[in-house]
Short mmCIF file of C-alpha atoms in Angstrom, two decimals:
data_model
loop_
_atom_site.label_atom_id
_atom_site.label_comp_id
_atom_site.label_asym_id
_atom_site.label_seq_id
_atom_site.Cartn_x
_atom_site.Cartn_y
_atom_site.Cartn_z
CA UNK A 62 0.00 0.00 0.00
CA UNK A 63 1.40 3.41 -0.95
CA UNK A 64 1.18 5.94 1.90
CA UNK A 65 0.80 9.68 1.19
CA UNK A 66 3.33 12.25 2.39
CA UNK A 67 1.60 12.60 5.74
CA UNK A 68 4.05 12.35 8.62
CA UNK A 69 1.27 11.54 11.10
CA UNK A 70 0.17 8.45 9.16
CA UNK A 71 3.78 7.38 8.58
CA UNK A 72 4.61 7.81 12.27
CA UNK A 73 1.53 5.81 13.28
CA UNK A 74 2.60 2.93 11.00
CA UNK A 75 6.14 3.07 12.35
CA UNK A 76 5.04 3.13 15.98
CA UNK A 77 2.73 0.18 15.35
CA UNK A 78 5.60 -1.81 13.85
CA UNK A 79 8.33 -0.78 16.31
CA UNK A 80 6.81 0.35 19.62
CA UNK A 81 4.08 -2.25 20.08
CA UNK A 82 4.81 -5.17 22.44
CA UNK A 83 4.53 -7.60 19.52
CA UNK A 84 7.14 -5.72 17.47
CA UNK A 85 9.81 -5.88 20.15
CA UNK A 86 12.06 -2.99 19.05
CA UNK A 87 13.98 -5.21 16.64
CA UNK A 88 16.14 -2.45 15.19
CA UNK A 89 16.45 -0.60 11.93
CA UNK A 90 16.79 -3.44 9.41
CA UNK A 91 14.07 -5.65 10.86
CA UNK A 92 11.63 -2.76 11.28
CA UNK A 93 12.26 -1.71 7.68
CA UNK A 94 11.69 -5.29 6.41
CA UNK A 95 8.50 -5.57 8.44
CA UNK A 96 7.03 -2.30 7.16
CA UNK A 97 8.14 -2.88 3.54
CA UNK A 98 5.98 -6.00 3.40
CA UNK A 99 2.82 -3.89 3.43
CA UNK A 100 3.68 -0.23 2.96
CA UNK A 101 5.72 2.19 0.89
CA UNK A 102 6.22 5.97 0.90
CA UNK A 103 8.78 8.41 -0.41
CA UNK A 104 11.74 8.71 1.96
CA UNK A 105 10.65 5.67 3.97
CA UNK A 106 14.17 4.29 4.54
CA UNK A 107 15.50 7.55 5.99
CA UNK A 108 12.34 8.13 8.06
CA UNK A 109 12.67 4.69 9.67
CA UNK A 110 16.42 5.09 10.15
CA UNK A 111 15.94 8.42 11.94
CA UNK A 112 13.13 7.08 14.11
CA UNK A 113 14.90 3.88 15.17
CA UNK A 114 18.22 5.65 15.84
CA UNK A 115 16.44 7.96 18.29
CA UNK A 116 14.46 5.13 19.97
CA UNK A 117 15.89 4.40 23.44
CA UNK A 118 14.34 0.92 23.61
CA UNK A 119 15.90 -0.07 20.27
CA UNK A 120 19.29 1.12 21.55
CA UNK A 121 18.88 -0.89 24.75
CA UNK A 122 17.87 -4.04 22.87
CA UNK A 123 20.59 -3.72 20.24
CA UNK A 124 22.97 -6.67 19.98
CA UNK A 125 26.58 -6.01 20.89
CA UNK A 126 28.83 -6.59 17.86
CA UNK A 127 32.26 -6.37 19.45
CA UNK A 128 34.51 -8.68 21.39
CA UNK A 129 34.00 -8.80 25.12
CA UNK A 130 36.15 -6.35 26.98
CA UNK A 131 39.28 -7.76 28.55
CA UNK A 132 40.10 -7.81 32.22
CA UNK A 133 41.08 -4.58 33.90
CA UNK A 134 44.85 -4.22 34.12
CA UNK A 135 45.61 -1.66 36.81
CA UNK A 136 48.71 0.50 36.52
CA UNK A 137 51.71 -0.54 38.60
CA UNK A 138 52.39 1.54 41.69
CA UNK A 139 55.08 4.13 41.03
CA UNK A 140 58.38 3.67 42.88
CA UNK A 141 58.50 7.23 44.19
CA UNK A 142 57.03 10.70 44.00
CA UNK A 143 56.82 12.38 40.57
CA UNK A 144 57.62 9.13 38.72
CA UNK A 145 54.08 8.79 37.40
CA UNK A 146 51.52 11.55 36.87
CA UNK A 147 47.87 11.55 35.85
CA UNK A 148 46.48 14.60 34.04
CA UNK A 149 43.04 15.66 32.89
CA UNK A 150 41.10 18.78 32.01
CA UNK A 151 37.89 19.77 33.73
CA UNK A 152 36.08 22.01 31.26
CA UNK A 153 33.00 24.13 30.66
CA UNK A 154 32.98 25.89 33.99
CA UNK A 155 31.11 29.18 34.27
CA UNK A 156 33.47 32.08 33.68
CA UNK A 157 35.43 32.90 36.85
CA UNK A 158 38.24 35.48 36.74
CA UNK A 159 38.40 34.85 32.95
CA UNK A 160 39.03 31.11 33.43
CA UNK A 161 36.84 28.39 31.87
CA UNK A 162 38.70 25.17 32.67
CA UNK A 163 41.19 23.56 35.06
CA UNK A 164 44.15 21.32 34.30
CA UNK A 165 44.39 18.74 37.09
CA UNK A 166 47.74 17.01 37.60
CA UNK A 167 48.00 14.26 40.24
CA UNK A 168 51.18 12.57 41.44
CA UNK A 169 50.11 8.92 41.57
CA UNK A 170 52.55 8.07 44.39
CA UNK A 171 51.79 10.82 46.92
CA UNK A 172 48.31 11.69 45.56
CA UNK A 173 49.36 15.35 45.58
CA UNK A 174 47.16 17.32 43.19
CA UNK A 175 47.91 20.54 41.34
CA UNK A 176 45.02 22.57 39.93
CA UNK A 177 45.90 25.02 37.16
CA UNK A 178 43.16 27.34 35.82
CA UNK A 179 42.97 27.81 32.03
CA UNK A 180 41.29 30.08 29.50
CA UNK A 181 38.94 27.65 27.76
CA UNK A 182 40.26 25.32 25.08
CA UNK A 183 44.04 25.23 24.71
CA UNK A 184 46.38 23.54 22.25
CA UNK A 185 48.76 20.69 23.02
CA UNK A 186 51.70 23.13 22.86
CA UNK A 187 50.00 25.42 25.39
CA UNK A 188 49.27 22.39 27.58
CA UNK A 189 52.95 21.42 27.52
CA UNK A 190 54.03 24.98 28.37
CA UNK A 191 51.58 25.14 31.27
CA UNK A 192 52.75 21.72 32.49
CA UNK A 193 56.41 22.79 32.39
CA UNK A 194 55.83 26.15 34.05
CA UNK A 195 53.51 24.90 36.81
CA UNK A 196 54.41 21.26 37.46
CA UNK A 197 58.00 20.59 36.39
CA UNK A 198 59.32 23.55 38.38
CA UNK A 199 57.59 22.17 41.53
CA UNK A 200 59.06 18.70 41.17
CA UNK A 201 62.68 19.81 40.78
#
């Protein structure tokens, strides 16, 4: 059956074939096959793709297509202070004294943390310069 360009009718058909308990949120390909048996409309493939990709139940029921994750391999304990550091940026803070983000550097041995405020997004070169000027000078 050919369906007119009426999004309400198309959505009703799609919900009947994807959201109903009998449909089971089978995903994009299966929903498309199921609907194509009885219906057709212009742009049907894209309409179904967009709907299913935004459906939370379909995402939850989706089969996992990758190898199982391996066992967690924790990092070895460092032998002394400043031998191993962990760094991360905390971003998107409200503006405070012209700063938008913080570079956090933690010595994994002593758990000492250094918090360095930054002006929003910075380059890798700027990150290295900040690291040298704020962290390396403290560890010497």
